[in-house]
Amino acid sequence: MMQTRPFRKTRTRLALWYALVMGFILSLCGFGVYEIMIYAHLVAIDRELESVTGTLHDSLEPNLKQPKVLEPIFKQILPDICLASSSCSNRKIYAQNNHSSNKRHIFSAIYQSNFYYIRFIDREGKLIALAGSHPEGLPVSGGQKSWQTLKDGRGDRYHQMSLPLHTQDNRLWGYMQVGRSLKDLDSRLAALQLFLGLGLPITVLLVGGSSWWLARLAMQPINESYQQMKQFTADAAHELRTPVAAIRAAIESVLRMPYLSEQEAQDTLKNVASQNHRLAEMIEELLLLAQLEQPKTLTQYIHCCLNDLAIDLVEEFADMAFAAKVTLTSQVRAGKLLYVLGDEDQLYRLVSNLIVNAIKYTPAGGQITVVLDRSNGHAEIEVRDTGIGIASEDRKQIFERFYRVNCDRSRNTGGSGLGLAIAAAIVQAHGGSIQVQSELGKGSTFTIRLPLDLPPPSNVRVAK
């Protein structure tokens, strides 16, 4: 498909805007997925911490007697608990490979990985004891905040929950803090960030490529229409140039002559009048085509009798057919009068164009028949001739503007190449169809189908 520079620029703009919009939408979706994953994991971790912390709290608190004093229940529930003043505070308190089967207890699940740690602090925020896997460099914080996120010396994050512990006489014993490593969450989020960081640009590039292709598909009908418009302009200019050139040549020839006889003046004027008539007729046809192609044109439709139309046209062109030495007849096969809703002048021009073409391209001694029939709620008008026919490769193009079949169908017939284009436009404006069947040397049949007794389109009015 040949594209001009404005179309290429427009296509590029469409592709870029589409890629930018899709990239923005995909970025929002990726960010949303990322935030949802963070939220879902944090909710799961919070519930996990609440469960572990709540169970520990309910197991320890009923047995506390003195503030900051580790009762035997601590050792029973957390057998590897270690006082902060001892040397075990600087190493991992409990390792899975040191966990023998005879030491299993109800909280051994928190020791199955190095994710959890448990700390007990007093009301001043000083560490009393700890259990589980305590990361190095993790700061000890006060217990007033229920939830905290901390970092150890290596930058790994931990999520921590704090609960106050009270003695049996309702004195504040201290605080219990249960923390969990967020290393597994951070690794998943890092993988997701990598995926989004690489996936989004690649996706945007793929979207950009596909939008470039889609923009081409979307603009193809527009480009084809533009090319047709350019071709139409060139053809119209070429067709209009011929009579204009003839008129100018005739006038310049007269001006160069020192003496002009009356007969020469009349011949010149006749030539100018003939070319002027051809020029005016072509302009009128071009204006009619432009009018028919306007979907919002307000047209006055009336109920037209096709029987009268066909008979009148056959009678009108009888002399033209006689001069061309061909026979023009009509056949009405419908059992009753056929009415359609339309513009009578346009319908008249539609059928007359087909009859004139048939007379032009039918050799002497040939026959032309106008047949009127009814079929499946439609009126059918057939114009049959025994003329020169149309080649199969030309049938699809004969309804295009300024198209002429080579050889016999040429400018020698005096036509402008707009007759069949006008016929097709009139049929389309009336909601019908036109078809052609032809064979070289045997003749052609043009079939018009128009809907019967249908209401007019919304952009027309019916004459009362």
Tab-separated table of C-alpha atoms in Angstrom:
chain	number	residue	atom	x	y	z
A	1	MET	CA	0.000	0.000	0.000
A	2	MET	CA	1.482	3.277	-1.108
A	3	GLN	CA	1.379	5.884	1.630
A	4	THR	CA	2.077	9.588	1.453
A	5	ARG	CA	4.134	11.455	4.015
A	6	PRO	CA	1.110	12.791	6.000
A	7	PHE	CA	-0.238	9.260	6.308
A	8	ARG	CA	3.113	7.920	7.500
A	9	LYS	CA	3.342	10.706	10.091
A	10	THR	CA	-0.218	10.069	11.234
A	11	ARG	CA	0.443	6.346	11.420
A	12	THR	CA	3.560	6.965	13.518
A	13	ARG	CA	1.635	9.272	15.854
A	14	LEU	CA	-1.166	6.749	16.268
A	15	ALA	CA	1.300	3.963	17.021
A	16	LEU	CA	3.211	6.079	19.554
A	17	TRP	CA	0.103	7.308	21.333
A	18	TYR	CA	-1.307	3.787	21.458
A	19	ALA	CA	1.969	2.447	22.837
A	20	LEU	CA	2.150	5.259	25.430
A	21	VAL	CA	-1.435	4.745	26.564
A	22	MET	CA	-1.044	0.977	26.750
A	23	GLY	CA	2.290	1.385	28.533
A	24	PHE	CA	0.636	3.660	31.090
A	25	ILE	CA	-2.244	1.217	31.589
A	26	LEU	CA	0.115	-1.756	31.891
A	27	SER	CA	2.289	0.177	34.362
A	28	LEU	CA	-0.757	0.920	36.501
A	29	CYS	CA	-1.780	-2.740	36.344
A	30	GLY	CA	1.758	-3.865	37.228
A	31	PHE	CA	1.926	-1.423	40.123
A	32	GLY	CA	-1.504	-2.609	41.290
A	33	VAL	CA	-0.430	-6.264	41.171
A	34	TYR	CA	2.757	-5.379	43.033
A	35	GLU	CA	0.862	-3.562	45.796
A	36	ILE	CA	-1.724	-6.326	46.058
A	37	MET	CA	1.012	-8.955	46.437
A	38	ILE	CA	2.690	-6.906	49.172
A	39	TYR	CA	-0.608	-6.412	50.966
A	40	ALA	CA	-1.599	-10.085	50.697
A	41	HIS	CA	1.757	-11.307	52.018
A	42	LEU	CA	1.808	-8.791	54.865
A	43	VAL	CA	-1.715	-9.738	55.884
A	44	ALA	CA	-0.720	-13.415	55.939
A	45	ILE	CA	2.424	-12.627	57.954
A	46	ASP	CA	0.464	-10.458	60.401
A	47	ARG	CA	-2.061	-13.222	60.997
A	48	GLU	CA	0.740	-15.696	61.460
A	49	LEU	CA	2.450	-13.435	63.997
A	50	GLU	CA	-0.827	-12.734	65.794
A	51	SER	CA	-1.480	-16.459	66.100
A	52	VAL	CA	1.991	-17.282	67.456
A	53	THR	CA	2.175	-14.230	69.723
A	54	GLY	CA	-1.357	-14.685	71.039
A	55	THR	CA	-0.752	-18.331	71.868
A	56	LEU	CA	2.518	-17.550	73.650
A	57	HIS	CA	0.896	-14.706	75.551
A	58	ASP	CA	-2.011	-16.835	76.722
A	59	SER	CA	0.362	-19.614	77.795
A	60	LEU	CA	2.792	-17.437	79.720
A	61	GLU	CA	0.772	-14.641	81.341
A	62	PRO	CA	-1.343	-16.719	83.806
A	63	ASN	CA	1.917	-18.045	85.384
A	64	LEU	CA	3.739	-14.758	85.938
A	65	LYS	CA	4.246	-13.687	89.590
A	66	GLN	CA	7.035	-11.126	89.692
A	67	PRO	CA	7.983	-8.507	87.054
A	68	LYS	CA	11.044	-9.394	84.948
A	69	VAL	CA	11.334	-12.832	86.600
A	70	LEU	CA	11.470	-15.852	84.253
A	71	GLU	CA	9.162	-18.467	85.755
A	72	PRO	CA	9.645	-22.184	85.004
A	73	ILE	CA	6.885	-21.959	82.399
A	74	PHE	CA	9.280	-20.089	80.137
A	75	LYS	CA	11.700	-23.025	80.063
A	76	GLN	CA	8.881	-25.485	79.551
A	77	ILE	CA	7.416	-23.655	76.591
A	78	LEU	CA	10.710	-22.318	75.189
A	79	PRO	CA	13.366	-24.832	76.262
A	80	ASP	CA	16.197	-22.881	74.589
A	81	ILE	CA	15.353	-19.501	76.028
A	82	CYS	CA	18.427	-17.548	76.951
A	83	LEU	CA	18.988	-14.695	79.390
A	84	ALA	CA	20.283	-11.519	77.860
A	85	SER	CA	23.196	-11.451	80.301
A	86	SER	CA	24.509	-14.836	79.090
A	87	SER	CA	26.785	-15.501	76.152
A	88	CYS	CA	24.046	-17.104	74.100
A	89	SER	CA	22.657	-13.665	73.289
A	90	ASN	CA	25.349	-13.266	70.626
A	91	ARG	CA	24.571	-16.420	68.664
A	92	LYS	CA	21.606	-18.178	67.153
A	93	ILE	CA	19.582	-19.412	70.073
A	94	TYR	CA	18.042	-22.418	68.460
A	95	ALA	CA	19.115	-24.235	65.337
A	96	GLN	CA	17.151	-26.936	63.610
A	97	ASN	CA	20.094	-29.321	63.433
A	98	ASN	CA	20.424	-29.128	67.232
A	99	HIS	CA	16.763	-29.758	67.810
A	100	SER	CA	16.458	-33.358	69.031
A	101	SER	CA	13.173	-35.185	69.017
A	102	ASN	CA	12.979	-35.382	72.815
A	103	LYS	CA	12.968	-31.595	73.038
A	104	ARG	CA	10.001	-31.002	70.774
A	105	HIS	CA	7.281	-28.823	72.282
A	106	ILE	CA	4.169	-27.018	71.165
A	107	PHE	CA	6.116	-24.084	69.731
A	108	SER	CA	8.756	-26.101	67.908
A	109	ALA	CA	7.133	-25.074	64.624
A	110	ILE	CA	8.623	-21.624	64.925
A	111	TYR	CA	12.069	-23.191	64.968
A	112	GLN	CA	11.698	-25.108	61.736
A	113	SER	CA	13.311	-22.180	59.901
A	114	ASN	CA	15.364	-19.172	60.821
A	115	PHE	CA	12.416	-16.830	60.319
A	116	TYR	CA	11.260	-16.301	63.932
A	117	TYR	CA	12.740	-14.767	67.022
A	118	ILE	CA	11.162	-14.135	70.454
A	119	ARG	CA	12.322	-11.393	72.830
A	120	PHE	CA	11.248	-10.410	76.319
A	121	ILE	CA	11.961	-6.862	77.450
A	122	ASP	CA	11.155	-4.876	80.584
A	123	ARG	CA	9.117	-1.703	80.763
A	124	GLU	CA	12.260	0.414	80.175
A	125	GLY	CA	12.960	-1.408	76.910
A	126	LYS	CA	15.933	-3.480	78.178
A	127	LEU	CA	16.309	-7.020	76.899
A	128	ILE	CA	15.553	-9.719	79.486
A	129	ALA	CA	15.714	-12.927	77.460
A	130	LEU	CA	15.405	-14.155	73.907
A	131	ALA	CA	14.634	-17.341	71.996
A	132	GLY	CA	14.511	-18.543	68.404
A	133	SER	CA	16.865	-17.233	65.751
A	134	HIS	CA	18.044	-13.791	66.700
A	135	PRO	CA	19.626	-11.878	63.806
A	136	GLU	CA	22.821	-9.950	64.424
A	137	GLY	CA	22.567	-6.202	64.651
A	138	LEU	CA	18.791	-6.115	65.086
A	139	PRO	CA	17.997	-3.169	67.373
A	140	VAL	CA	15.994	-3.680	70.555
A	141	SER	CA	12.952	-1.428	70.551
A	142	GLY	CA	10.413	-0.604	73.192
A	143	GLY	CA	7.233	-2.557	73.493
A	144	GLN	CA	4.810	0.354	73.344
A	145	LYS	CA	4.363	-0.030	69.577
A	146	SER	CA	2.320	-3.081	68.662
A	147	TRP	CA	3.752	-3.435	65.135
A	148	GLN	CA	7.215	-2.543	63.897
A	149	THR	CA	9.417	-3.292	60.884
A	150	LEU	CA	13.140	-3.425	61.724
A	151	LYS	CA	16.402	-4.043	59.858
A	152	ASP	CA	19.380	-6.049	61.072
A	153	GLY	CA	23.036	-5.336	60.428
A	154	ARG	CA	22.902	-6.841	56.913
A	155	GLY	CA	19.853	-4.830	55.910
A	156	ASP	CA	17.385	-7.729	56.084
A	157	ARG	CA	13.924	-6.673	57.201
A	158	TYR	CA	11.908	-8.151	60.097
A	159	HIS	CA	8.298	-7.656	61.018
A	160	GLN	CA	7.628	-7.630	64.762
A	161	MET	CA	4.586	-7.713	67.033
A	162	SER	CA	4.689	-6.629	70.691
A	163	LEU	CA	2.290	-7.555	73.504
A	164	PRO	CA	2.454	-6.525	77.171
A	165	LEU	CA	2.686	-9.262	79.845
A	166	HIS	CA	1.082	-8.811	83.290
A	167	THR	CA	1.591	-10.655	86.532
A	168	GLN	CA	-1.157	-12.427	88.396
A	169	ASP	CA	-1.739	-9.295	90.504
A	170	ASN	CA	-2.041	-7.237	87.295
A	171	ARG	CA	1.358	-5.571	87.453
A	172	LEU	CA	3.232	-4.972	84.209
A	173	TRP	CA	5.772	-7.776	83.870
A	174	GLY	CA	7.284	-6.470	80.658
A	175	TYR	CA	6.756	-7.001	76.939
A	176	MET	CA	6.965	-9.966	74.638
A	177	GLN	CA	8.082	-9.366	71.052
A	178	VAL	CA	7.695	-11.962	68.318
A	179	GLY	CA	9.404	-11.143	65.032
A	180	ARG	CA	9.553	-12.798	61.671
A	181	SER	CA	12.060	-12.368	58.865
A	182	LEU	CA	10.718	-10.778	55.659
A	183	LYS	CA	13.522	-12.234	53.580
A	184	ASP	CA	11.210	-14.625	51.723
A	185	LEU	CA	8.788	-11.776	50.984
A	186	ASP	CA	11.583	-9.459	49.875
A	187	SER	CA	13.009	-12.119	47.549
A	188	ARG	CA	9.593	-12.610	45.941
A	189	LEU	CA	9.125	-8.862	45.584
A	190	ALA	CA	12.615	-8.514	44.090
A	191	ALA	CA	11.749	-11.201	41.536
A	192	LEU	CA	8.485	-9.410	40.777
A	193	GLN	CA	10.301	-6.075	40.420
A	194	LEU	CA	12.756	-7.683	38.008
A	195	PHE	CA	9.895	-9.203	36.056
A	196	LEU	CA	8.031	-5.903	35.882
A	197	GLY	CA	11.196	-3.924	35.151
A	198	LEU	CA	12.074	-6.150	32.195
A	199	GLY	CA	8.586	-7.267	31.204
A	200	LEU	CA	6.951	-3.843	30.952
A	201	PRO	CA	9.468	-2.354	28.463
A	202	ILE	CA	9.385	-5.530	26.372
A	203	THR	CA	5.583	-5.503	26.463
A	204	VAL	CA	5.501	-1.822	25.482
A	205	LEU	CA	7.836	-2.569	22.564
A	206	LEU	CA	5.588	-5.426	21.461
A	207	VAL	CA	2.545	-3.176	21.847
A	208	GLY	CA	4.328	-0.496	19.836
A	209	GLY	CA	5.058	-2.960	17.045
A	210	SER	CA	1.518	-4.297	17.023
A	211	SER	CA	0.089	-0.756	17.172
A	212	TRP	CA	2.196	0.139	14.123
A	213	TRP	CA	0.638	-2.795	12.288
A	214	LEU	CA	-2.860	-2.022	13.599
A	215	ALA	CA	-2.505	1.643	12.625
A	216	ARG	CA	-1.710	0.500	9.107
A	217	LEU	CA	-4.844	-1.656	9.029
A	218	ALA	CA	-6.978	1.124	10.516
A	219	MET	CA	-5.706	3.709	8.055
A	220	GLN	CA	-5.806	1.475	5.007
A	221	PRO	CA	-9.434	2.361	4.087
A	222	ILE	CA	-8.669	6.057	4.620
A	223	ASN	CA	-5.534	5.804	2.524
A	224	GLU	CA	-7.411	3.957	-0.205
A	225	SER	CA	-10.090	6.640	-0.180
A	226	TYR	CA	-7.389	9.294	-0.362
A	227	GLN	CA	-5.734	7.542	-3.295
A	228	GLN	CA	-9.120	7.225	-5.014
A	229	MET	CA	-9.724	10.927	-4.427
A	230	LYS	CA	-6.337	11.771	-5.935
A	231	GLN	CA	-7.040	9.491	-8.881
A	232	PHE	CA	-10.495	11.009	-9.290
A	233	THR	CA	-9.025	14.522	-9.230
A	234	ALA	CA	-6.432	13.564	-11.838
A	235	ASP	CA	-9.032	11.865	-14.035
A	236	ALA	CA	-11.473	14.771	-13.704
A	237	ALA	CA	-8.730	17.257	-14.575
A	238	HIS	CA	-7.766	15.162	-17.594
A	239	GLU	CA	-11.364	14.868	-18.787
A	240	LEU	CA	-12.075	18.568	-18.290
A	241	ARG	CA	-8.837	19.563	-19.987
A	242	THR	CA	-9.936	18.083	-23.325
A	243	PRO	CA	-12.985	20.302	-23.989
A	244	VAL	CA	-11.241	23.318	-22.445
A	245	ALA	CA	-8.248	22.772	-24.737
A	246	ALA	CA	-10.532	22.404	-27.742
A	247	ILE	CA	-12.364	25.650	-26.917
A	248	ARG	CA	-9.083	27.492	-26.384
A	249	ALA	CA	-7.633	26.158	-29.622
A	250	ALA	CA	-10.718	27.229	-31.559
A	251	ILE	CA	-10.631	30.728	-30.081
A	252	GLU	CA	-6.879	31.132	-30.650
A	253	SER	CA	-7.307	29.934	-34.216
A	254	VAL	CA	-9.988	32.554	-34.866
A	255	LEU	CA	-7.891	35.285	-33.287
A	256	ARG	CA	-4.943	34.474	-35.545
A	257	MET	CA	-7.084	34.689	-38.701
A	258	PRO	CA	-7.028	38.154	-40.364
A	259	TYR	CA	-10.357	37.504	-41.975
A	260	LEU	CA	-13.191	35.237	-40.850
A	261	SER	CA	-16.037	34.301	-43.153
A	262	GLU	CA	-19.529	33.789	-41.909
A	263	GLN	CA	-19.337	30.052	-42.514
A	264	GLU	CA	-16.035	29.773	-40.654
A	265	ALA	CA	-17.477	31.765	-37.753
A	266	GLN	CA	-20.486	29.465	-37.584
A	267	ASP	CA	-18.304	26.340	-37.687
A	268	THR	CA	-16.099	27.747	-34.939
A	269	LEU	CA	-19.065	28.645	-32.781
A	270	LYS	CA	-20.597	25.203	-33.310
A	271	ASN	CA	-17.339	23.593	-32.203
A	272	VAL	CA	-17.127	25.844	-29.158
A	273	ALA	CA	-20.799	25.178	-28.323
A	274	SER	CA	-20.278	21.402	-28.661
A	275	GLN	CA	-17.241	21.408	-26.387
A	276	ASN	CA	-18.980	23.725	-23.957
A	277	HIS	CA	-21.983	21.367	-23.851
A	278	ARG	CA	-19.647	18.441	-23.172
A	279	LEU	CA	-17.911	20.418	-20.441
A	280	ALA	CA	-21.194	21.468	-18.811
A	281	GLU	CA	-22.531	17.915	-18.986
A	282	MET	CA	-19.407	16.544	-17.305
A	283	ILE	CA	-19.560	19.163	-14.558
A	284	GLU	CA	-23.221	18.354	-13.997
A	285	GLU	CA	-22.416	14.656	-13.711
A	286	LEU	CA	-19.590	15.339	-11.262
A	287	LEU	CA	-21.878	17.476	-9.117
A	288	LEU	CA	-24.532	14.750	-9.183
A	289	LEU	CA	-21.991	12.152	-8.068
A	290	ALA	CA	-20.850	14.412	-5.236
A	291	GLN	CA	-24.463	14.949	-4.196
A	292	LEU	CA	-25.261	11.236	-4.240
A	293	GLU	CA	-22.230	10.469	-2.072
A	294	GLN	CA	-23.356	12.846	0.665
A	295	PRO	CA	-25.186	10.695	3.278
A	296	LYS	CA	-26.976	13.682	4.847
A	297	THR	CA	-28.366	15.082	1.605
A	298	LEU	CA	-32.075	15.827	2.054
A	299	THR	CA	-33.848	14.226	-0.924
A	300	GLN	CA	-37.532	14.407	-1.704
A	301	TYR	CA	-38.738	10.841	-2.288
A	302	ILE	CA	-42.070	9.973	-3.876
A	303	HIS	CA	-43.880	6.771	-4.830
A	304	CYS	CA	-42.662	6.045	-8.373
A	305	CYS	CA	-44.367	3.647	-10.782
A	306	LEU	CA	-41.666	1.645	-12.532
A	307	ASN	CA	-44.108	0.420	-15.199
A	308	ASP	CA	-44.664	3.965	-16.458
A	309	LEU	CA	-40.954	4.738	-16.129
A	310	ALA	CA	-39.866	1.763	-18.272
A	311	ILE	CA	-42.498	2.347	-20.981
A	312	ASP	CA	-41.735	6.080	-21.211
A	313	LEU	CA	-37.999	5.470	-21.544
A	314	VAL	CA	-38.467	2.879	-24.275
A	315	GLU	CA	-40.656	5.315	-26.210
A	316	GLU	CA	-38.228	8.197	-25.628
A	317	PHE	CA	-35.182	6.338	-26.926
A	318	ALA	CA	-36.993	4.653	-29.812
A	319	ASP	CA	-35.703	7.242	-32.308
A	320	MET	CA	-32.122	6.917	-31.010
A	321	ALA	CA	-32.363	3.128	-31.351
A	322	PHE	CA	-33.841	3.444	-34.851
A	323	ALA	CA	-30.971	5.730	-35.887
A	324	ALA	CA	-28.488	3.154	-34.568
A	325	LYS	CA	-30.395	0.409	-36.450
A	326	VAL	CA	-31.147	-1.626	-33.312
A	327	THR	CA	-34.468	-2.823	-31.920
A	328	LEU	CA	-35.572	-1.479	-28.522
A	329	THR	CA	-38.490	-3.228	-26.791
A	330	SER	CA	-39.912	-3.657	-23.303
A	331	GLN	CA	-41.347	-6.610	-21.348
A	332	VAL	CA	-43.436	-6.286	-18.196
A	333	ARG	CA	-43.610	-9.622	-16.375
A	334	ALA	CA	-45.031	-8.370	-13.074
A	335	GLY	CA	-48.735	-9.058	-12.624
A	336	LYS	CA	-49.433	-5.607	-11.205
A	337	LEU	CA	-47.972	-2.150	-11.073
A	338	LEU	CA	-44.655	-1.905	-9.250
A	339	TYR	CA	-44.020	1.104	-7.008
A	340	VAL	CA	-40.798	2.085	-5.285
A	341	LEU	CA	-40.012	4.964	-2.996
A	342	GLY	CA	-37.414	7.222	-4.537
A	343	ASP	CA	-36.353	10.234	-6.549
A	344	GLU	CA	-38.093	10.002	-9.930
A	345	ASP	CA	-35.474	12.058	-11.773
A	346	GLN	CA	-32.637	9.921	-10.421
A	347	LEU	CA	-34.425	6.680	-11.282
A	348	TYR	CA	-35.092	8.051	-14.748
A	349	ARG	CA	-31.397	8.829	-15.176
A	350	LEU	CA	-30.423	5.422	-13.807
A	351	VAL	CA	-32.352	3.426	-16.405
A	352	SER	CA	-31.688	5.890	-19.236
A	353	ASN	CA	-27.906	5.605	-18.708
A	354	LEU	CA	-28.135	1.829	-19.133
A	355	ILE	CA	-30.314	2.114	-22.243
A	356	VAL	CA	-28.024	4.707	-23.853
A	357	ASN	CA	-24.978	2.516	-23.155
A	358	ALA	CA	-26.757	-0.503	-24.647
A	359	ILE	CA	-27.603	1.444	-27.813
A	360	LYS	CA	-24.009	2.734	-28.136
A	361	TYR	CA	-22.388	-0.662	-27.836
A	362	THR	CA	-24.871	-2.796	-29.786
A	363	PRO	CA	-24.026	-3.249	-33.480
A	364	ALA	CA	-26.605	-2.602	-36.198
A	365	GLY	CA	-29.260	-5.313	-36.333
A	366	GLY	CA	-28.967	-6.023	-32.617
A	367	GLN	CA	-31.713	-6.056	-30.021
A	368	ILE	CA	-32.177	-4.304	-26.666
A	369	THR	CA	-34.876	-5.366	-24.208
A	370	VAL	CA	-35.972	-3.609	-21.022
A	371	VAL	CA	-37.542	-6.207	-18.676
A	372	LEU	CA	-39.560	-5.289	-15.575
A	373	ASP	CA	-40.244	-8.036	-13.019
A	374	ARG	CA	-40.830	-8.649	-9.293
A	375	SER	CA	-38.778	-11.000	-7.070
A	376	ASN	CA	-38.735	-11.503	-3.281
A	377	GLY	CA	-40.091	-8.084	-2.359
A	378	HIS	CA	-37.888	-6.298	-4.875
A	379	ALA	CA	-38.521	-4.764	-8.274
A	380	GLU	CA	-36.097	-5.946	-10.949
A	381	ILE	CA	-35.239	-3.935	-14.043
A	382	GLU	CA	-33.099	-5.716	-16.634
A	383	VAL	CA	-31.520	-4.013	-19.631
A	384	ARG	CA	-30.414	-6.725	-22.069
A	385	ASP	CA	-28.488	-6.177	-25.260
A	386	THR	CA	-26.833	-8.267	-27.951
A	387	GLY	CA	-23.855	-5.951	-28.146
A	388	ILE	CA	-20.094	-6.354	-27.971
A	389	GLY	CA	-20.076	-7.526	-24.341
A	390	ILE	CA	-17.620	-6.877	-21.525
A	391	ALA	CA	-14.519	-8.917	-20.662
A	392	SER	CA	-14.514	-10.613	-17.249
A	393	GLU	CA	-11.486	-8.621	-16.048
A	394	ASP	CA	-13.325	-5.356	-16.728
A	395	ARG	CA	-16.668	-6.151	-15.061
A	396	LYS	CA	-15.498	-5.315	-11.553
A	397	GLN	CA	-14.269	-1.875	-12.628
A	398	ILE	CA	-16.944	-0.629	-15.003
A	399	PHE	CA	-18.802	1.092	-12.145
A	400	GLU	CA	-15.736	3.164	-11.226
A	401	ARG	CA	-15.591	6.805	-12.236
A	402	PHE	CA	-13.881	7.584	-15.564
A	403	TYR	CA	-13.257	3.893	-16.212
A	404	ARG	CA	-13.520	2.844	-19.833
A	405	VAL	CA	-13.032	-0.567	-21.337
A	406	ASN	CA	-10.399	-0.594	-24.025
A	407	CYS	CA	-11.036	-1.010	-27.713
A	408	ASP	CA	-14.674	-0.466	-28.637
A	409	ARG	CA	-15.703	1.069	-25.295
A	410	SER	CA	-13.535	4.156	-25.608
A	411	ARG	CA	-13.716	7.883	-25.886
A	412	ASN	CA	-14.813	7.439	-29.522
A	413	THR	CA	-18.332	6.845	-28.203
A	414	GLY	CA	-18.348	10.330	-26.735
A	415	GLY	CA	-19.019	9.279	-23.142
A	416	SER	CA	-17.367	10.764	-20.086
A	417	GLY	CA	-16.927	7.485	-18.235
A	418	LEU	CA	-19.295	8.572	-15.462
A	419	GLY	CA	-22.580	7.004	-16.589
A	420	LEU	CA	-22.235	3.648	-14.824
A	421	ALA	CA	-20.670	5.283	-11.748
A	422	ILE	CA	-23.730	7.522	-11.496
A	423	ALA	CA	-26.022	4.520	-11.993
A	424	ALA	CA	-24.305	2.634	-9.157
A	425	ALA	CA	-24.499	5.686	-6.859
A	426	ILE	CA	-28.235	6.140	-7.578
A	427	VAL	CA	-28.943	2.458	-6.862
A	428	GLN	CA	-27.000	2.617	-3.601
A	429	ALA	CA	-28.840	5.793	-2.550
A	430	HIS	CA	-32.149	3.915	-3.042
A	431	GLY	CA	-31.050	0.879	-1.005
A	432	GLY	CA	-30.799	-1.390	-4.059
A	433	SER	CA	-28.142	-3.225	-6.024
A	434	ILE	CA	-26.885	-3.442	-9.582
A	435	GLN	CA	-25.192	-6.407	-11.257
A	436	VAL	CA	-23.861	-7.162	-14.708
A	437	GLN	CA	-23.601	-10.395	-16.657
A	438	SER	CA	-21.794	-10.286	-19.950
A	439	GLU	CA	-19.958	-12.319	-22.540
A	440	LEU	CA	-17.727	-10.929	-25.244
A	441	GLY	CA	-19.440	-10.886	-28.626
A	442	LYS	CA	-22.810	-11.989	-27.231
A	443	GLY	CA	-24.043	-9.031	-25.198
A	444	SER	CA	-24.614	-7.823	-21.642
A	445	THR	CA	-27.416	-7.810	-19.068
A	446	PHE	CA	-27.545	-5.141	-16.352
A	447	THR	CA	-29.914	-6.045	-13.488
A	448	ILE	CA	-31.204	-3.430	-11.037
A	449	ARG	CA	-32.938	-4.544	-7.840
A	450	LEU	CA	-34.881	-1.957	-5.806
A	451	PRO	CA	-36.899	-2.574	-2.599
A	452	LEU	CA	-40.660	-2.311	-2.930
A	453	ASP	CA	-42.915	-0.288	-0.570
A	454	LEU	CA	-40.263	0.418	2.072
A	455	PRO	CA	-40.196	3.590	4.186
A	456	PRO	CA	-37.598	6.175	3.120
A	457	PRO	CA	-34.274	6.535	4.934
A	458	SER	CA	-34.182	8.869	7.938
A	459	ASN	CA	-32.396	11.593	5.968
A	460	VAL	CA	-35.099	11.932	3.258
A	461	ARG	CA	-38.622	13.189	3.171
A	462	VAL	CA	-41.600	11.862	1.245
A	463	ALA	CA	-43.618	14.235	-0.888
A	464	LYS	CA	-47.296	14.245	-0.111
